[in-house]
Coordinates of C-alpha atoms and ligand atoms in Angstrom, one line a residue:
M190 CA 86.9 29.3 109.1
S191 CA 90.0 27.9 110.8
V192 CA 91.3 24.4 110.4
I193 CA 89.9 22.1 113.0
P194 CA 92.3 21.7 115.9
T195 CA 93.2 18.2 117.0
L196 CA 91.8 16.9 120.3
E197 CA 95.4 17.1 121.7
Q198 CA 95.6 20.8 120.7
L199 CA 92.3 21.5 122.4
H200 CA 93.3 19.9 125.6
A201 CA 96.7 21.7 125.5
I202 CA 94.8 25.0 125.4
G203 CA 93.1 23.8 128.6
A204 CA 89.5 22.9 127.9
V205 CA 87.5 23.7 131.0
Q206 CA 84.5 21.7 132.4
Q207 CA 85.8 18.4 131.2
P208 CA 85.5 15.1 133.1
T209 CA 88.6 13.3 134.3
Y210 CA 88.5 9.8 132.9
D211 CA 90.4 7.0 134.7
D212 CA 91.1 5.0 131.6
P213 CA 92.5 7.1 128.7
A214 CA 92.7 4.0 126.4
A215 CA 89.0 3.2 126.9
L216 CA 88.2 6.9 126.1
A217 CA 90.4 6.8 122.9
D218 CA 88.6 3.6 121.8
V219 CA 85.2 5.3 122.2
V220 CA 86.3 8.3 120.3
E221 CA 87.5 6.1 117.4
R222 CA 84.1 4.3 117.4
L223 CA 82.2 7.6 117.4
R224 CA 84.3 8.9 114.4
K225 CA 83.0 6.0 112.3
R226 CA 79.3 6.6 113.2
P227 CA 77.1 8.2 110.6
P228 CA 76.2 11.9 111.0
L229 CA 73.1 12.8 112.9
V230 CA 72.5 15.9 110.9
F231 CA 73.6 17.1 107.5
A232 CA 75.5 20.2 106.4
G233 CA 72.7 21.4 104.1
E234 CA 70.2 21.3 107.1
C235 CA 72.6 23.3 109.2
D236 CA 73.0 25.9 106.3
D237 CA 69.2 26.0 106.1
L238 CA 69.0 26.9 109.8
T239 CA 71.7 29.6 109.3
S240 CA 69.5 31.3 106.7
R241 CA 66.5 31.1 109.0
L242 CA 68.5 32.6 111.8
A243 CA 69.7 35.3 109.4
A244 CA 66.0 36.3 109.1
V245 CA 65.9 36.5 112.9
S246 CA 69.0 38.8 113.0
R247 CA 67.2 41.0 110.4
G248 CA 64.1 41.3 112.5
E249 CA 62.0 39.2 110.2
A250 CA 61.5 36.0 112.3
F251 CA 61.5 34.9 116.0
L252 CA 63.4 32.0 117.5
L253 CA 61.7 29.5 119.8
Q254 CA 64.3 27.3 121.4
G255 CA 63.2 24.9 124.0
G256 CA 63.7 21.6 125.8
D257 CA 65.1 20.1 129.0
C258 CA 68.0 21.6 130.9
A259 CA 69.5 18.1 130.7
E260 CA 68.1 15.1 128.8
T261 CA 68.4 11.7 130.4
L262 CA 69.0 8.4 128.8
A263 CA 66.1 6.9 130.8
D264 CA 63.7 9.4 129.4
V265 CA 64.2 8.6 125.7
G266 CA 60.8 7.3 124.9
A267 CA 57.9 8.0 122.6
D268 CA 55.8 9.8 125.2
N269 CA 58.5 12.0 126.6
V270 CA 59.7 13.2 123.2
S271 CA 56.2 13.6 121.6
N272 CA 54.8 15.5 124.7
K273 CA 57.7 17.9 124.5
L274 CA 57.3 18.3 120.7
R275 CA 53.6 18.8 121.0
V276 CA 54.0 21.7 123.5
L277 CA 56.7 23.3 121.4
L278 CA 54.4 23.1 118.3
Q279 CA 51.6 24.7 120.4
M280 CA 53.9 27.4 121.6
A281 CA 55.1 28.0 118.0
V282 CA 51.6 28.3 116.7
V283 CA 50.6 30.7 119.4
L284 CA 53.6 32.9 118.7
T285 CA 53.1 32.7 114.9
Y286 CA 49.4 33.4 115.0
A287 CA 49.0 35.7 117.9
G288 CA 52.4 37.4 117.3
S289 CA 52.1 37.5 113.5
V290 CA 55.7 36.6 112.9
P291 CA 57.4 33.5 111.4
V292 CA 58.8 31.3 114.1
V293 CA 62.1 29.3 113.8
K294 CA 61.7 26.2 115.9
L295 CA 64.7 24.8 117.6
G296 CA 64.6 21.8 120.0
R297 CA 67.0 21.7 122.9
L298 CA 67.2 18.0 122.4
A299 CA 68.8 15.0 120.8
G300 CA 72.2 15.8 122.3
Q301 CA 71.6 17.9 125.5
Y302 CA 73.3 15.4 127.8
A303 CA 76.4 17.2 129.2
K304 CA 76.3 19.9 131.9
P305 CA 78.9 22.5 133.1
R306 CA 78.9 22.7 136.9
S307 CA 79.8 25.5 139.3
S308 CA 81.5 23.0 141.6
D309 CA 83.4 19.8 140.8
T310 CA 82.0 18.1 143.8
E311 CA 78.7 17.7 145.6
T312 CA 78.2 17.1 149.3
R313 CA 75.2 15.5 150.9
D314 CA 75.0 14.7 154.6
G315 CA 78.7 15.0 155.0
V316 CA 79.6 12.8 152.0
T317 CA 81.4 14.4 149.1
L318 CA 81.4 12.9 145.6
P319 CA 82.2 14.2 142.1
A320 CA 79.4 16.4 140.8
Y321 CA 76.9 15.0 138.3
R322 CA 77.9 16.3 134.8
G323 CA 75.0 15.0 132.8
D324 CA 74.2 11.5 131.5
A325 CA 77.0 11.9 128.9
V326 CA 79.5 11.7 131.7
N327 CA 78.3 10.0 134.9
G328 CA 75.2 8.8 136.7
F329 CA 72.8 11.1 138.7
E330 CA 72.6 8.5 141.6
F331 CA 74.6 9.7 144.6
T332 CA 76.9 6.8 145.0
P333 CA 80.7 6.7 144.4
E334 CA 80.3 4.1 141.5
S335 CA 77.7 6.1 139.7
R336 CA 79.6 9.3 139.8
I337 CA 82.7 7.9 138.1
P338 CA 82.9 9.3 134.6
D339 CA 82.4 6.4 132.1
P340 CA 83.4 7.0 128.4
N341 CA 81.0 4.4 127.2
R342 CA 78.2 6.8 128.0
L343 CA 79.3 8.9 125.0
L344 CA 78.2 6.0 122.7
D345 CA 74.9 5.7 124.7
V346 CA 74.3 9.5 124.1
Y347 CA 75.0 9.1 120.4
N348 CA 72.4 6.3 120.2
A349 CA 69.9 8.1 122.3
S350 CA 70.3 11.2 120.2
A351 CA 69.8 9.2 117.0
A352 CA 66.7 7.6 118.4
T353 CA 65.3 11.0 119.5
L354 CA 66.1 12.7 116.2
N355 CA 64.5 9.8 114.3
L356 CA 61.3 10.3 116.2
V357 CA 61.4 14.1 115.8
R358 CA 61.9 13.8 112.0
A359 CA 59.0 11.3 111.7
F360 CA 56.8 13.7 113.7
V361 CA 57.6 16.9 111.9
T362 CA 57.3 15.5 108.4
G363 CA 55.0 12.5 108.8
G364 CA 51.7 14.3 109.3
Y365 CA 51.7 15.0 113.0
A366 CA 52.8 18.5 112.7
D367 CA 50.2 19.2 110.0
L368 CA 48.5 22.5 110.9
R369 CA 45.2 20.7 110.5
Q370 CA 46.2 18.7 113.7
V371 CA 46.3 22.0 115.7
H372 CA 43.5 20.8 118.0
T373 CA 45.1 17.4 118.8
W374 CA 48.2 19.0 120.2
N375 CA 46.1 20.3 123.1
T376 CA 46.1 17.3 125.4
D377 CA 43.4 16.8 128.0
F378 CA 45.4 18.1 130.9
V379 CA 46.2 21.4 129.1
R380 CA 42.7 21.8 127.8
S381 CA 41.2 22.2 131.2
S382 CA 43.6 25.1 132.1
S383 CA 42.8 28.6 131.2
A384 CA 45.8 28.8 128.8
G385 CA 44.5 25.6 127.2
Q386 CA 41.1 27.1 126.7
R387 CA 42.6 30.1 125.1
Y388 CA 44.6 27.8 122.9
E389 CA 41.3 26.0 121.9
A390 CA 39.8 29.3 120.8
L391 CA 42.9 30.1 118.8
A392 CA 43.0 26.7 117.2
S393 CA 39.4 27.1 116.1
E394 CA 40.2 30.3 114.4
I395 CA 43.1 28.6 112.6
D396 CA 40.7 25.8 111.6
K397 CA 38.4 28.4 110.1
A398 CA 41.2 30.0 108.2
L399 CA 42.3 26.6 106.9
Q400 CA 38.8 25.8 105.7
F401 CA 38.6 29.1 103.9
M402 CA 41.9 28.4 102.2
K403 CA 40.8 24.9 101.2
A404 CA 37.5 26.3 99.8
I405 CA 39.5 28.7 97.6
G406 CA 41.8 25.9 96.4
V407 CA 45.0 26.6 98.5
D408 CA 46.6 23.5 99.7
A409 CA 50.1 24.5 100.5
E410 CA 52.9 22.1 101.5
E411 CA 53.8 24.5 104.3
L412 CA 50.7 23.5 106.2
K413 CA 51.6 19.9 106.3
R414 CA 55.0 19.9 107.8
V415 CA 57.2 22.2 109.9
D416 CA 60.9 22.9 109.9
F417 CA 62.4 21.8 113.2
H418 CA 66.1 21.7 114.1
S419 CA 68.1 20.3 117.0
S420 CA 70.5 22.0 119.4
H421 CA 72.6 21.4 122.5
E422 CA 75.5 22.9 124.4
A423 CA 78.7 21.5 122.8
L424 CA 80.6 20.9 126.0
L425 CA 82.6 17.7 125.9
M426 CA 85.6 17.9 123.6
E427 CA 85.8 14.2 122.8
Y428 CA 82.2 13.8 121.7
E429 CA 81.9 17.0 119.7
H430 CA 85.3 16.5 118.0
A431 CA 84.5 12.9 117.1
L432 CA 81.3 14.1 115.5
T433 CA 82.9 16.8 113.4
R434 CA 83.2 16.0 109.7
I435 CA 84.2 17.6 106.5
D436 CA 81.3 18.1 104.1
S437 CA 82.3 16.6 100.8
R438 CA 80.2 19.1 98.9
T439 CA 81.8 22.3 100.2
G440 CA 84.9 21.1 102.0
K441 CA 83.8 22.9 105.2
Q442 CA 83.7 21.3 108.6
Y443 CA 80.5 20.8 110.5
N444 CA 79.5 19.5 113.9
V445 CA 77.1 16.7 112.8
S446 CA 75.8 15.9 116.3
G447 CA 73.2 18.7 116.2
H448 CA 72.2 21.5 113.8
F449 CA 72.9 24.4 116.2
V450 CA 75.4 24.2 119.0
W451 CA 76.2 26.8 121.7
I452 CA 79.0 27.8 124.0
G453 CA 77.9 28.1 127.7
E454 CA 78.5 30.9 130.1
R455 CA 81.3 29.0 131.8
T456 CA 83.2 28.1 128.6
R457 CA 83.2 31.3 126.6
Q458 CA 86.8 32.4 127.5
I459 CA 88.1 34.2 124.4
D460 CA 91.3 32.1 124.3
G461 CA 89.7 29.0 125.6
A462 CA 89.4 25.6 123.9
H463 CA 85.6 25.9 123.3
V464 CA 85.9 29.1 121.3
E465 CA 88.8 27.6 119.4
Y466 CA 86.8 24.6 118.5
F467 CA 83.7 26.6 117.5
R468 CA 85.7 28.8 115.2
S469 CA 86.4 25.8 113.0
I470 CA 82.9 24.6 112.4
A471 CA 80.4 26.0 109.9
N472 CA 77.2 25.4 111.9
P473 CA 75.0 28.2 113.2
I474 CA 76.2 28.7 116.7
G475 CA 75.2 30.4 119.9
C476 CA 77.1 32.0 122.8
K477 CA 75.7 32.7 126.2
L478 CA 76.3 36.1 127.7
G479 CA 75.7 36.5 131.4
P480 CA 75.9 39.6 133.7
T481 CA 79.7 39.6 133.8
A482 CA 80.1 39.8 130.0
T483 CA 81.3 43.2 128.9
A484 CA 80.5 44.8 125.5
D485 CA 84.2 44.3 124.7
D486 CA 83.9 40.6 125.5
A487 CA 80.9 40.3 123.2
I488 CA 82.7 42.2 120.4
A489 CA 85.8 40.1 120.7
L490 CA 83.7 36.9 120.6
A491 CA 81.8 38.0 117.6
E492 CA 85.0 38.9 115.7
K493 CA 86.6 35.6 116.5
L494 CA 83.6 33.4 116.0
N495 CA 82.1 35.1 113.0
P496 CA 85.0 36.9 111.3
E497 CA 83.1 37.2 108.0
N498 CA 80.1 38.8 109.8
T499 CA 77.7 36.3 108.2
P500 CA 74.1 36.9 109.3
G501 CA 72.6 33.8 111.0
R502 CA 76.0 32.4 112.0
L503 CA 76.1 33.8 115.5
T504 CA 73.3 34.1 118.1
F505 CA 74.0 35.8 121.4
I506 CA 71.9 34.3 124.1
T507 CA 71.7 36.7 127.0
R508 CA 70.9 35.4 130.6
F509 CA 71.1 38.3 133.0
G510 CA 68.3 37.7 135.5
A511 CA 65.1 39.6 135.8
D512 CA 66.7 42.2 138.1
K513 CA 69.8 42.9 136.0
I514 CA 68.6 42.8 132.4
R515 CA 67.4 46.4 132.2
D516 CA 70.8 47.7 133.5
G517 CA 73.1 45.2 131.8
L518 CA 71.7 44.5 128.3
P519 CA 71.5 48.0 126.8
N520 CA 75.2 48.7 126.7
L521 CA 75.9 45.3 125.2
V522 CA 73.3 45.6 122.4
E523 CA 74.3 49.2 121.7
K524 CA 78.0 48.6 121.3
V525 CA 77.7 45.3 119.4
T526 CA 75.2 47.1 117.0
A527 CA 77.5 50.2 116.7
A528 CA 80.4 47.9 115.8
G529 CA 78.3 46.7 112.8
L530 CA 78.2 43.1 114.0
Q531 CA 75.4 40.9 112.6
V532 CA 74.0 38.8 115.4
A533 CA 70.6 37.5 116.5
W534 CA 69.7 38.4 120.1
V535 CA 67.9 35.7 122.1
C536 CA 66.8 35.8 125.7
D537 CA 67.4 32.9 128.1
P538 CA 65.1 34.0 131.0
M539 CA 65.9 30.8 132.9
H540 CA 69.6 30.8 134.1
G541 CA 69.7 34.2 135.7
N542 CA 66.6 33.4 137.8
T543 CA 67.4 30.2 139.7
F544 CA 67.3 30.0 143.5
E545 CA 66.8 27.3 146.1
S546 CA 63.3 27.1 147.7
S547 CA 62.9 27.0 151.5
T548 CA 61.8 23.4 150.8
G549 CA 65.2 22.6 149.3
Y550 CA 64.5 22.6 145.6
K551 CA 66.3 24.4 142.8
T552 CA 63.5 26.5 141.3
R553 CA 62.5 29.6 139.4
R554 CA 59.5 31.9 139.6
F555 CA 57.3 32.1 136.6
E556 CA 57.0 35.8 137.1
D557 CA 60.8 36.3 137.1
V558 CA 61.0 34.3 133.9
V559 CA 58.3 36.5 132.2
G560 CA 59.8 39.6 133.8
E561 CA 63.2 39.0 132.2
V562 CA 61.6 38.5 128.7
Q563 CA 59.6 41.7 129.2
G564 CA 62.9 43.5 130.1
F565 CA 64.5 42.0 127.0
F566 CA 61.7 43.3 124.8
D567 CA 61.7 46.7 126.5
V568 CA 65.5 47.2 126.0
H569 CA 65.3 46.2 122.4
R570 CA 62.3 48.4 121.7
A571 CA 64.1 51.4 123.3
L572 CA 67.2 50.8 121.1
G573 CA 65.3 50.0 117.9
T574 CA 66.8 46.5 117.7
W575 CA 65.0 43.2 117.3
P576 CA 64.2 40.9 120.3
G577 CA 65.0 37.8 118.3
G578 CA 63.8 35.0 120.4
I579 CA 63.6 33.0 123.6
L580 CA 65.4 29.9 125.0
V581 CA 63.3 28.1 127.5
E582 CA 63.8 25.1 129.7
M583 CA 60.5 23.3 129.4
T584 CA 58.9 19.9 129.3
G585 CA 55.8 18.4 127.8
D586 CA 54.9 16.8 131.2
D587 CA 52.9 17.9 134.1
V588 CA 55.9 18.5 136.5
T589 CA 56.1 20.9 139.4
E590 CA 59.5 22.5 139.2
C591 CA 58.9 26.2 138.7
I592 CA 56.8 28.3 141.1
G593 CA 53.8 30.4 140.0
G594 CA 51.9 30.6 136.8
G595 CA 48.1 30.1 136.4
E596 CA 48.2 26.9 138.4
E597 CA 49.8 28.8 141.2
I598 CA 52.4 26.2 142.1
D599 CA 54.0 27.1 145.5
E600 CA 57.1 26.0 147.3
H601 CA 55.3 23.1 149.0
R602 CA 54.0 21.7 145.7
L603 CA 57.5 21.4 144.2
A604 CA 57.8 18.0 146.0
H605 CA 54.7 16.7 144.2
R606 CA 56.4 16.0 140.9
Y607 CA 60.0 17.3 140.7
E608 CA 61.9 15.3 138.1
S609 CA 64.6 17.5 136.6
V610 CA 68.1 16.2 137.3
V611 CA 69.6 19.7 136.9
D612 CA 67.6 22.9 136.4
P613 CA 63.8 23.4 136.9
R614 CA 61.6 23.4 133.8
L615 CA 58.4 25.1 132.9
N616 CA 55.6 22.5 132.8
R617 CA 53.3 22.2 129.8
V618 CA 50.7 24.7 131.1
Q619 CA 53.4 27.2 132.2
S620 CA 55.0 26.9 128.7
L621 CA 51.8 27.6 126.9
E622 CA 51.0 30.6 129.3
M623 CA 54.5 31.9 128.5
A624 CA 53.8 31.6 124.7
F625 CA 50.7 33.7 125.1
L626 CA 52.5 36.4 127.1
V627 CA 55.4 36.6 124.7
A628 CA 52.9 36.7 121.7
E629 CA 51.5 39.9 123.3
M630 CA 55.0 41.4 123.7
L631 CA 55.6 40.5 120.0
R632 CA 52.5 42.3 118.9
R633 CA 53.8 45.5 120.6
A634 CA 57.4 45.0 119.5
Ligands
PEP979 C1 72.1 25.8 130.3 O1 71.7 26.4 129.3 O2 71.6 24.8 130.8 C2 73.3 26.4 131.0 C3 74.1 25.7 131.8 O3 73.3 27.7 130.8 P1 74.5 28.8 131.1 O4 75.7 28.3 130.4 O5 74.0 30.1 130.6 O6 74.7 28.8 132.6
CO980 CO1 69.9 24.7 132.6

């Protein structure tokens, strides 16, 4: 692990996708205040996740990573967070039970507030303003005032992440995630769908198995709580750097704003500031690989980001698109494997499948999302490697942002309840349907 570079060094390298703040003194003041804030996660928890991800890289576990494309400050509330968590727990149970494999649960939450953008500006009806870069940077509202980057938002994001994580920790250890609650995670709305009914049947089977275990005197702690970790794209240098600390126990540096952090498709330049920063932290990390990534790029990234080749340290999250994965992925997996590199392979079936509907919404087809995961499983099966997991953009609410699925949402229905500020998410029924389909793929893997 390299020494952590200073913020000045990172900016001198030329960090991309950063906001331009008007008032450097105000920004410096916020950074100083963040440096004094307590950590949101602890080094030992990050190490625990690394060992779970090592099991994924060995083919002994499956990663379920899910949450919003972009969290918003306005949505930090009990219902929003618990609905999301409930669906993630349902998906995990389906994958564990129907897929017969341990599932590592990773929320894309409590820190997912900054977005890389393809364009620095956005034009609507002839008016051009700075692009929305996530609530960590500026406001979504399309007015000149709202789009000005405000450093105080970084403190708001810290507070919102702390509140979210507090609720998550209470949920996963305080009885709500107890496997004996498996029926209560199925909310009314989901229950009436066919995926919901399928889930009811599965939950009843689990109930029976639990009663049997109780009858024979097994009352394991594992049934009462789940392991759950947080993750986000570590994009904004000021925020991530201010929340990087030296662990007094080991002397190693950790990003303490989330357990797992990843490098996005737009910031993975081998000599870039993000890769330089990620080299210096000991967290488990991810790196997105899109269709333009070559096998040499992947190998160079792995050598730089994980020089000791530690299993669980590095996860490659591929996002090719349903039409490209079968051509693009094999060469990458083959060469990285031949180079002896220990990585977990995870499929992001969302970001290569986005398009604009005729009705003007950024959307994805459920069948493309499932198609990319199927391609991912097929490629790994052909190569004898392990399809280690999925990263999904999803919500626990009844939104209409992705087309298709059992509810047959069409382009016209998108307007009904489209709430995402960036990318379209699977709603709770689509998420559960997806879990059943992936469980079937796992059974055959
Ligand atoms: C994302 O995960 O929301 C994202 C921006 O992905 P990518 O970096 O792969 O485009
Ligand atoms: Co997204």
